[in-house]
């Protein structure tokens, strides 16, 4: 019962706020939305604890028959296992804090607040439906639900062209990725005769030798399915090539950024890979590709984060990079470490985004770090929580990232494979850059001489308690979640904790091998992280002119990073503009000339003919009588001629 309440309480809040908000007012709608989230945030963790303690058994809760069409039968049911329960606990709790924070952040917004709270509650419900799904179609329902809600929330300020463009971009990029995902789901149905996890997972081993033949070449069936599922995950979790929507998503309100990056949408791809671990374990080539994409994304996004000036975009690229870490863990077969980092990351990334929101709130909506500085004494609590979030992100002991992120770096080395080594090198390099851009953000935002105008500096103030309360709670999570969860997630108790909800093949011993890596491997992430912090201090605190000098000396590299490796420009030249030219050609030739031209031309001919015929009508009775007489003479003449 608690499980059902945890999942559906946000939906009830969303319905009340969305459908009745105009009648009951913003405050009542806001209260209904938050009440639903508070109930969910209480029930979700309780279910997780009951499951771990053995007071609740894994299984399913059937709700209704959804589709019954011949062989294709799908029930609507909620899956109860450790993986689902952990995700429900995290999503409900973090989302609840974001809801509470939004009371203060959106308090002076000119748009109807009931609509905002309806959207974020619906967003939470869609994510909860995704993680509790008992079959792939139900998962796809939640998958598309978070995509829809992200579109609504990124474009929430709909009178801003940049927000509308960002929302459309996020929607289109995710639809592109969802096409191969949907094909993968179809192939699973045709291969296994079902899309229910209970039927798919036990039968995977029977199909490991199956192949698909395409263009004269044979491909292992499970590899093909694994690739297709991961491409869907690449779009949702913003991995390189399909990552371009994520930075633009910052056009939405800051609570939306926190919700997307910490608890909902971008974590869906990682969850999908963990849920499908029984299939992915039989697709080693696909897992190698996952490692390559994750490692490349980690280093790519970290380099771009070093050159961004918008405080939210720096944190957005940090999310992109950290998701790359999670996929490295998936690729080397340590799905448990990926989920571990997903959970700890939810705490410190929500903290960083909401802390950035507190800074923006204090700076009269300014987001450019070049126009900040010298404010740490005026907003000391915000300054403190940003330190906590940055220490967790950088992986400094004893903060959460030290346990989860470092476990991924170590696992990549422990895989003892070429692709694992590539993942190790990229994640270590990204750890240095992560620490660097985190302290670059802190120093540029809070230290040095004030660079804002006098009017802005006069109004710098600490955020209200309704915003600071969630930040303090998240700070505790960023500090404690790592060592509290380590033993359960990847430590001595991991087998009992996960209880089969995540699968590791008989040949997969990477998680055990983590304990036997050389000492320098364990120390590497911490050492490079501290070096990154020191480098940021030297460049932005001790010698503040040094970054400008380096940018001028290495201008092509600086512009490459500032412009995000020109991905948007390349896509615009190769994809967007040709598509626009093709659409314009089809419009002018196919639509205007052919589809509209033919009937318009016929109509024009008819109109001209009608105008000529009308000229015969003179209105003169004498003319009409003369014409009639001529007609009679002609008829009589013809009759006499042909008697």
XYZ file of C-alpha atoms in Angstrom:
643
model
C 0.000 0.000 0.000
C 2.825 2.406 0.891
C 4.408 1.674 -2.474
C 1.258 2.655 -4.353
C 0.937 5.834 -2.301
C 4.579 6.759 -2.947
C 4.086 6.422 -6.706
C 0.638 7.963 -7.167
C 0.615 10.758 -4.552
C 2.530 13.142 -6.886
C 0.001 12.408 -9.641
C -2.880 13.372 -7.358
C -1.092 16.605 -6.470
C -0.434 17.328 -10.154
C -4.096 16.751 -11.072
C -5.378 19.026 -8.311
C -2.865 21.776 -9.112
C -3.264 21.507 -12.873
C -7.017 21.091 -13.269
C -8.254 23.077 -10.281
C -5.446 25.578 -9.878
C -7.269 28.426 -11.584
C -10.309 27.937 -9.318
C -8.561 27.323 -5.979
C -5.674 29.746 -6.517
C -1.895 29.460 -6.608
C -1.381 28.979 -2.888
C -3.857 26.099 -2.530
C -2.582 24.422 -5.720
C 0.974 24.773 -4.472
C -0.038 23.233 -1.143
C -1.709 20.259 -2.838
C 1.350 19.625 -4.985
C 3.754 19.798 -2.057
C 1.504 17.677 0.182
C 1.525 14.942 -2.444
C 5.323 15.099 -2.606
C 5.721 15.046 1.187
C 3.542 11.918 1.397
C 5.559 10.296 -1.382
C 8.848 11.282 0.273
C 7.756 9.586 3.498
C 6.383 6.413 1.933
C 9.190 5.905 -0.611
C 12.105 5.568 1.846
C 9.912 3.510 4.218
C 9.285 0.944 1.491
C 13.008 0.839 0.740
C 13.869 0.178 4.382
C 11.168 -2.495 4.649
C 12.547 -4.253 1.592
C 16.139 -4.134 2.842
C 15.153 -5.362 6.320
C 13.140 -8.258 4.917
C 9.780 -6.913 6.109
C 8.643 -6.686 2.481
C 9.199 -9.224 -0.270
C 10.177 -8.457 -3.838
C 7.450 -8.966 -6.427
C 4.853 -7.024 -8.368
C 1.665 -5.156 -7.571
C -0.850 -5.686 -10.404
C -3.072 -2.708 -11.100
C -4.996 -3.446 -14.296
C -4.823 -5.064 -17.698
C -3.481 -2.479 -20.071
C -3.318 -4.092 -23.536
C -4.739 -7.449 -24.610
C -4.377 -7.963 -28.348
C -3.586 -11.499 -29.451
C -0.010 -12.381 -28.458
C 0.595 -8.865 -27.190
C -0.557 -8.715 -23.596
C 0.621 -6.048 -21.169
C -0.496 -5.497 -17.589
C -0.140 -2.289 -15.672
C 1.851 -3.325 -12.599
C 4.455 -1.939 -10.217
C 7.681 -3.883 -9.743
C 9.031 -4.134 -6.208
C 12.728 -4.894 -5.913
C 15.755 -3.157 -4.456
C 16.633 -1.250 -7.617
C 13.130 0.160 -7.983
C 12.785 0.910 -4.261
C 16.113 2.777 -4.117
C 15.114 4.892 -7.094
C 11.662 5.624 -5.651
C 13.217 6.712 -2.351
C 15.710 9.011 -4.076
C 13.316 10.513 -6.622
C 10.542 11.195 -4.113
C 12.819 12.655 -1.425
C 14.956 14.910 -3.623
C 11.943 16.035 -5.641
C 10.107 16.925 -2.450
C 12.990 19.182 -1.384
C 12.964 20.843 -4.806
C 9.216 21.437 -4.488
C 9.703 23.129 -1.122
C 12.608 25.187 -2.459
C 10.402 26.318 -5.352
C 8.025 28.059 -2.942
C 10.674 30.708 -2.324
C 12.359 30.697 -5.711
C 9.130 31.049 -7.712
C 7.411 33.241 -5.120
C 7.673 36.432 -7.185
C 7.259 34.848 -10.607
C 4.684 36.580 -12.789
C 3.422 33.334 -14.354
C 0.629 31.266 -12.730
C 2.432 29.186 -10.130
C -0.193 26.443 -10.097
C 0.921 25.496 -13.589
C 4.566 25.221 -12.541
C 3.809 23.011 -9.544
C 1.466 20.836 -11.603
C 4.258 20.280 -14.127
C 6.972 19.368 -11.625
C 4.668 16.994 -9.757
C 3.710 15.352 -13.043
C 7.409 15.162 -13.897
C 8.065 13.317 -10.642
C 5.184 10.904 -11.234
C 6.447 10.083 -14.739
C 9.886 9.269 -13.329
C 8.378 7.132 -10.567
C 6.318 5.274 -13.151
C 9.480 4.683 -15.175
C 11.508 3.205 -12.319
C 8.680 1.019 -10.983
C 7.665 -0.388 -14.363
C 7.242 -4.139 -14.657
C 7.528 -4.179 -18.437
C 9.213 -2.235 -21.195
C 6.054 -0.552 -22.503
C 5.240 0.854 -19.082
C 8.859 1.970 -18.818
C 8.502 3.645 -22.216
C 5.370 5.416 -20.961
C 7.354 6.939 -18.102
C 10.268 7.566 -20.488
C 8.087 9.650 -22.795
C 6.351 11.237 -19.813
C 9.559 12.762 -18.483
C 10.353 13.889 -22.031
C 7.018 15.692 -22.280
C 7.366 17.308 -18.859
C 10.897 18.456 -19.629
C 9.528 20.191 -22.732
C 6.831 21.916 -20.675
C 9.244 22.992 -17.929
C 12.237 24.059 -20.027
C 9.866 26.255 -22.015
C 7.920 27.335 -18.930
C 8.736 31.011 -19.589
C 7.067 30.724 -22.973
C 7.402 34.411 -23.896
C 11.190 34.007 -24.096
C 12.280 32.821 -27.558
C 15.418 31.219 -26.108
C 13.343 29.113 -23.680
C 10.974 27.959 -26.433
C 13.910 27.060 -28.688
C 15.593 25.122 -25.860
C 12.396 23.188 -25.122
C 11.962 22.250 -28.793
C 15.624 21.245 -29.020
C 15.359 18.957 -25.986
C 12.187 17.392 -27.328
C 13.546 16.754 -30.832
C 16.919 15.357 -29.728
C 15.207 12.954 -27.361
C 12.746 11.867 -30.052
C 15.680 11.085 -32.334
C 17.175 8.854 -29.641
C 13.805 7.290 -28.830
C 13.384 5.876 -32.332
C 16.170 3.251 -31.980
C 14.999 2.643 -28.415
C 11.507 1.831 -29.706
C 13.003 -0.447 -32.382
C 14.930 -2.226 -29.619
C 11.694 -2.778 -27.694
C 10.062 -4.226 -30.802
C 12.994 -6.577 -31.377
C 12.768 -7.753 -27.775
C 9.100 -8.603 -28.259
C 9.757 -10.514 -31.467
C 12.720 -12.314 -29.924
C 11.253 -13.175 -26.516
C 7.531 -13.070 -27.254
C 7.034 -10.685 -24.333
C 8.104 -7.281 -23.039
C 7.667 -8.163 -19.363
C 10.886 -8.360 -17.390
C 9.799 -11.559 -15.651
C 9.626 -13.291 -19.045
C 12.628 -11.643 -20.708
C 15.378 -12.026 -18.111
C 15.196 -15.806 -17.486
C 15.225 -16.451 -21.255
C 18.195 -14.254 -22.206
C 20.720 -17.082 -22.000
C 18.714 -19.140 -24.497
C 19.138 -16.446 -27.166
C 22.824 -15.589 -26.768
C 23.653 -17.382 -30.040
C 20.839 -15.816 -32.074
C 21.828 -13.564 -34.948
C 20.300 -10.999 -37.287
C 21.375 -10.944 -40.927
C 21.535 -7.539 -42.553
C 23.155 -6.623 -45.899
C 24.914 -9.956 -46.031
C 26.442 -9.623 -42.551
C 25.497 -11.447 -39.359
C 25.087 -9.562 -36.074
C 24.464 -11.106 -32.621
C 20.853 -10.370 -31.749
C 21.527 -9.378 -28.138
C 24.310 -7.025 -29.232
C 21.967 -5.293 -31.649
C 19.295 -4.902 -28.970
C 21.896 -3.668 -26.466
C 23.132 -1.004 -28.892
C 19.605 0.189 -29.650
C 18.645 0.454 -25.982
C 21.824 2.360 -25.189
C 21.228 4.883 -27.983
C 17.930 5.667 -26.280
C 19.822 6.076 -23.016
C 22.348 8.366 -24.738
C 19.597 10.815 -25.635
C 17.874 10.814 -22.271
C 21.141 10.971 -20.293
C 22.815 13.502 -22.611
C 25.837 11.536 -23.742
C 28.159 12.925 -26.394
C 26.600 13.292 -29.860
C 23.119 13.471 -28.308
C 24.109 15.811 -25.462
C 23.401 19.147 -27.145
C 19.999 19.674 -25.523
C 21.262 19.590 -21.939
C 23.073 22.966 -21.621
C 20.198 24.789 -23.333
C 17.813 23.270 -20.789
C 19.166 25.913 -18.374
C 16.625 28.311 -19.918
C 14.036 26.858 -17.549
C 13.695 27.962 -13.907
C 16.498 26.768 -11.610
C 14.291 24.243 -9.714
C 13.607 22.628 -13.099
C 17.338 22.366 -13.738
C 17.805 20.735 -10.344
C 14.949 18.288 -10.972
C 16.125 17.292 -14.456
C 19.783 16.927 -13.492
C 19.485 15.356 -10.063
C 16.391 13.210 -9.633
C 14.589 12.617 -12.895
C 15.188 12.756 -16.612
C 18.938 12.377 -17.095
C 19.167 9.492 -14.633
C 16.646 7.467 -16.656
C 19.278 6.195 -19.101
C 21.523 4.903 -16.328
C 18.552 3.217 -14.664
C 17.591 1.575 -17.974
C 21.053 0.048 -18.340
C 20.970 -1.260 -14.772
C 17.456 -2.652 -15.187
C 18.466 -4.393 -18.414
C 21.703 -5.761 -16.902
C 20.604 -9.405 -17.461
C 20.540 -8.670 -21.190
C 23.516 -6.298 -21.343
C 25.774 -8.863 -19.668
C 25.399 -10.982 -22.825
C 26.322 -8.037 -25.086
C 30.028 -7.366 -24.372
C 30.581 -5.345 -27.540
C 27.667 -3.073 -26.666
C 29.097 -2.677 -23.152
C 32.443 -1.705 -24.656
C 30.652 0.966 -26.668
C 28.912 2.145 -23.491
C 32.298 2.521 -21.784
C 33.749 4.428 -24.734
C 30.829 6.870 -24.953
C 30.712 7.361 -21.172
C 34.458 7.988 -20.857
C 34.503 10.336 -23.845
C 31.527 12.256 -22.464
C 33.187 12.556 -19.053
C 36.319 14.191 -20.444
C 34.519 16.227 -23.128
C 31.990 17.805 -20.767
C 34.674 18.490 -18.157
C 36.784 20.426 -20.671
C 33.809 22.525 -21.747
C 32.848 23.234 -18.128
C 36.237 24.867 -17.578
C 35.457 27.696 -20.014
C 31.760 28.466 -19.399
C 30.749 31.687 -17.669
C 27.079 31.032 -16.906
C 26.952 29.528 -13.407
C 24.147 27.112 -14.315
C 25.836 25.953 -17.516
C 29.010 25.054 -15.631
C 26.949 22.817 -13.363
C 25.029 21.456 -16.372
C 28.238 20.295 -18.053
C 29.247 18.823 -14.720
C 26.087 16.696 -14.849
C 26.925 15.593 -18.383
C 30.421 14.586 -17.222
C 29.195 12.719 -14.142
C 26.682 10.781 -16.208
C 29.641 9.734 -18.324
C 31.193 8.276 -15.150
C 28.030 6.289 -14.512
C 28.076 4.817 -18.007
C 31.732 3.869 -17.589
C 30.636 1.833 -14.567
C 27.845 0.249 -16.608
C 30.238 -0.527 -19.448
C 32.696 -2.412 -17.236
C 29.824 -4.350 -15.654
C 29.679 -2.632 -12.253
C 26.064 -1.503 -12.451
C 25.928 -1.240 -8.662
C 28.587 1.490 -8.695
C 26.661 3.354 -11.410
C 23.501 3.407 -9.256
C 25.591 4.295 -6.188
C 26.982 7.347 -7.963
C 23.528 8.154 -9.338
C 22.150 8.344 -5.776
C 25.009 10.385 -4.270
C 25.096 12.603 -7.347
C 21.395 13.368 -6.845
C 22.177 14.933 -3.475
C 25.163 17.064 -4.380
C 23.968 18.031 -7.852
C 20.579 19.176 -6.554
C 22.521 21.045 -3.871
C 24.749 22.770 -6.432
C 21.890 23.784 -8.703
C 19.754 25.051 -5.866
C 22.792 26.796 -4.373
C 23.353 28.442 -7.751
C 19.682 29.426 -7.683
C 20.253 31.045 -4.302
C 23.155 33.017 -5.801
C 21.028 34.070 -8.777
C 18.242 35.063 -6.381
C 20.712 37.171 -4.386
C 22.227 38.776 -7.501
C 18.917 40.009 -8.960
C 18.710 37.146 -11.514
C 22.282 37.567 -12.775
C 23.847 34.272 -13.970
C 27.138 35.447 -15.494
C 29.985 34.683 -13.073
C 32.036 37.496 -14.632
C 29.542 39.918 -13.087
C 29.720 38.436 -9.594
C 32.477 38.223 -6.989
C 32.994 39.498 -3.454
C 29.685 38.260 -2.057
C 30.625 35.377 0.260
C 30.297 37.494 3.409
C 26.825 38.636 2.394
C 25.432 35.144 1.710
C 27.551 32.916 4.002
C 25.053 30.025 4.175
C 24.827 29.773 0.397
C 28.617 29.986 0.249
C 28.911 27.135 2.761
C 26.518 24.783 0.968
C 28.251 25.454 -2.357
C 31.498 24.361 -0.712
C 29.852 21.161 0.489
C 28.437 20.389 -2.955
C 31.743 21.137 -4.666
C 33.731 18.976 -2.241
C 31.331 16.099 -2.876
C 31.568 16.614 -6.634
C 35.364 16.739 -6.523
C 35.495 13.491 -4.531
C 37.233 14.846 -1.439
C 37.110 12.650 1.671
C 34.712 12.124 3.450
C 32.121 13.611 1.098
C 29.808 11.433 -1.015
C 31.704 11.639 -4.283
C 34.819 10.212 -2.641
C 33.053 6.883 -2.234
C 30.948 6.668 -5.396
C 32.985 8.438 -8.073
C 36.274 6.954 -6.951
C 34.700 3.472 -7.036
C 33.942 3.976 -10.736
C 37.486 5.109 -11.515
C 38.860 2.076 -9.673
C 36.395 -0.269 -11.396
C 37.510 0.953 -14.820
C 41.095 -0.002 -13.944
C 40.009 -3.284 -12.334
C 38.283 -4.354 -15.561
C 41.770 -5.095 -16.995
C 40.697 -4.398 -20.569
C 41.750 -1.872 -23.174
C 38.426 -0.108 -23.103
C 38.522 -0.192 -19.302
C 41.960 1.450 -19.369
C 40.591 4.126 -21.691
C 37.781 4.697 -19.193
C 40.281 4.911 -16.334
C 42.456 7.512 -18.095
C 39.478 9.650 -19.097
C 37.825 9.555 -15.680
C 41.065 10.432 -13.871
C 41.623 13.374 -16.223
C 38.002 14.410 -15.773
C 38.447 14.265 -11.980
C 41.204 16.899 -12.248
C 39.081 19.132 -14.482
C 35.998 18.652 -12.287
C 37.816 19.929 -9.226
C 39.282 22.781 -11.277
C 36.011 24.113 -12.691
C 34.219 23.627 -9.353
C 36.650 25.943 -7.572
C 36.783 28.266 -10.546
C 33.024 28.648 -10.023
C 33.394 29.238 -6.275
C 36.209 31.777 -6.633
C 34.632 33.703 -9.513
C 31.235 33.759 -7.817
C 32.109 34.498 -4.220
C 35.674 35.889 -4.009
C 37.678 38.791 -5.367
C 36.419 42.292 -5.946
C 32.699 42.771 -6.701
C 32.130 42.995 -10.457
C 28.396 43.668 -10.327
C 26.965 47.164 -10.556
C 26.316 49.174 -7.412
C 22.537 48.668 -7.539
C 22.886 44.873 -7.683
C 25.418 44.783 -4.833
C 23.100 46.831 -2.634
C 20.428 44.137 -2.909
C 22.593 41.045 -2.336
C 20.896 39.052 0.430
C 20.599 35.544 1.795
C 17.723 33.443 0.539
C 14.653 32.867 2.748
C 14.401 29.882 5.078
C 12.086 27.995 2.713
C 14.976 27.907 0.232
C 17.829 27.392 2.684
C 16.125 24.525 4.551
C 16.235 22.105 1.588
C 19.834 23.165 0.899
C 20.894 22.222 4.421
C 19.163 18.833 4.156
C 20.864 18.159 0.833
C 24.176 19.186 2.380
C 23.787 16.371 4.895
C 23.151 13.959 2.028
C 26.193 15.234 0.125
C 28.288 14.712 3.247
C 26.922 11.439 4.606
C 25.340 9.454 1.743
C 28.660 8.031 0.554
C 29.868 6.290 3.684
C 26.328 5.389 4.822
C 25.462 3.587 1.577
C 28.866 2.276 0.536
C 28.656 -1.065 2.328
C 25.164 -1.790 1.004
C 25.684 -0.694 -2.580
C 29.201 -1.952 -3.408
C 30.708 -3.133 -0.116
C 30.518 -6.424 1.748
C 26.703 -6.499 1.834
C 26.036 -5.744 -1.845
C 24.772 -9.220 -2.819
C 22.218 -9.344 -0.030
C 21.238 -5.726 -0.582
C 20.572 -5.920 -4.316
C 19.050 -9.397 -4.000
C 19.226 -10.146 -7.711
C 17.651 -6.886 -8.909
C 20.954 -6.173 -10.702
C 22.564 -9.047 -12.566
C 26.273 -9.835 -12.928
C 27.303 -12.662 -15.229
C 29.448 -15.556 -14.064
C 32.453 -14.071 -15.882
C 32.001 -10.615 -14.319
C 34.289 -10.236 -11.291
C 35.087 -6.536 -11.605
C 33.276 -5.510 -8.420
C 35.317 -7.983 -6.390
C 38.522 -6.918 -8.177
C 38.089 -3.324 -6.952
C 39.467 -4.425 -3.571
C 42.718 -5.634 -5.125
C 43.905 -2.729 -7.263
C 47.279 -1.057 -6.533
C 47.314 1.712 -3.962
C 48.163 4.405 -6.504
C 44.943 3.615 -8.383
C 42.891 4.209 -5.244
C 44.769 7.443 -4.555
C 44.712 8.813 -8.110
C 41.244 10.462 -8.089
C 41.893 12.195 -4.757
C 45.357 13.394 -5.757
C 44.288 14.818 -9.108
C 41.213 16.352 -7.458
C 43.370 18.235 -4.956
C 45.673 19.301 -7.789
C 42.643 20.651 -9.645
C 41.581 22.693 -6.607
C 45.127 24.030 -6.222
C 45.302 24.946 -9.901
C 42.036 26.880 -9.689
C 43.310 28.724 -6.597
C 46.537 29.733 -8.339
C 44.801 30.864 -11.520
C 41.787 32.676 -10.087
C 42.868 33.719 -6.591
C 46.642 34.157 -6.489
C 47.153 35.338 -10.093
C 43.733 36.475 -11.367
C 45.156 37.821 -14.649
C 46.597 34.432 -15.578
C 43.365 33.000 -17.094
C 43.081 35.987 -19.444
C 46.709 35.623 -20.498
C 46.294 31.905 -21.155
C 43.079 32.529 -23.112
C 44.919 35.004 -25.347
C 47.974 32.768 -25.779
C 45.949 29.644 -26.564
C 43.011 31.414 -28.160
C 41.967 28.619 -30.590
C 41.771 26.109 -27.714
C 39.935 28.614 -25.524
C 37.393 29.327 -28.266
C 36.975 25.596 -28.882
C 36.015 25.058 -25.240
C 33.979 28.257 -24.956
C 31.948 27.235 -28.001
C 31.470 23.666 -26.715
C 33.668 22.105 -29.394
C 31.357 23.720 -31.989
C 28.861 20.866 -31.798
C 25.904 23.216 -32.253
C 27.534 24.917 -35.246
C 28.452 21.594 -36.843
C 24.949 20.195 -36.356
C 23.470 23.411 -37.704
C 25.620 23.209 -40.867
C 25.256 19.462 -41.453
C 21.714 18.775 -40.286
C 19.607 21.802 -39.450
C 20.258 24.052 -42.452
C 19.999 21.233 -45.052
C 16.728 20.161 -43.412
C 15.452 23.743 -43.601
C 16.487 24.058 -47.264
C 14.826 20.737 -48.097
C 11.667 21.761 -46.264
C 11.623 25.112 -48.079
C 12.081 23.389 -51.439
C 9.289 20.930 -50.723
C 7.114 23.811 -49.579
C 7.722 25.972 -52.637
C 7.696 23.151 -55.206
C 5.495 20.461 -53.703
C 3.039 22.543 -51.730
C 2.802 25.940 -53.416
C 3.449 24.852 -57.034
C 1.840 21.404 -57.222
C -0.625 20.867 -54.369
C -1.929 24.431 -54.291
C -0.927 25.367 -57.848
C -3.047 22.845 -59.781
C -6.448 23.646 -58.232
C -5.607 27.348 -58.112
C -4.694 27.254 -61.822
C -7.896 25.464 -62.763
C -9.865 27.924 -60.708
C -8.099 30.803 -62.440
C -8.951 29.390 -65.893
C -12.569 28.955 -64.885
C -12.680 32.476 -63.535
C -11.252 33.997 -66.732
C -13.671 31.983 -68.889
C -16.578 33.110 -66.768
C -15.549 36.734 -67.179
C -15.552 36.396 -71.005
C -18.931 34.661 -71.019
C -20.398 37.361 -68.791
C -19.582 39.963 -71.480
C -22.297 38.374 -73.696
C -24.917 39.612 -71.257
C -25.557 43.182 -72.490
C -28.931 43.797 -70.855
C -30.495 45.021 -74.150
C -33.895 43.472 -75.053
C -33.354 44.292 -78.728
C -30.062 42.414 -78.806
C -31.602 39.434 -77.003
C -34.540 39.397 -79.503
C -32.145 39.635 -82.472
C -30.043 36.712 -81.095
C -33.202 34.645 -80.592
C -34.323 35.397 -84.156
C -30.943 34.324 -85.555
C -31.180 31.159 -83.509
C -34.620 30.358 -84.892
C -33.462 30.989 -88.482
C -30.456 28.676 -87.954
C -32.641 25.912 -86.494
C -35.147 26.179 -89.371
C -32.320 26.232 -91.906
C -30.726 23.134 -90.409
C -34.106 21.385 -90.316
C -34.819 22.177 -94.005
C -31.282 21.163 -95.022
C -31.422 17.732 -93.432
C -35.088 16.747 -94.132
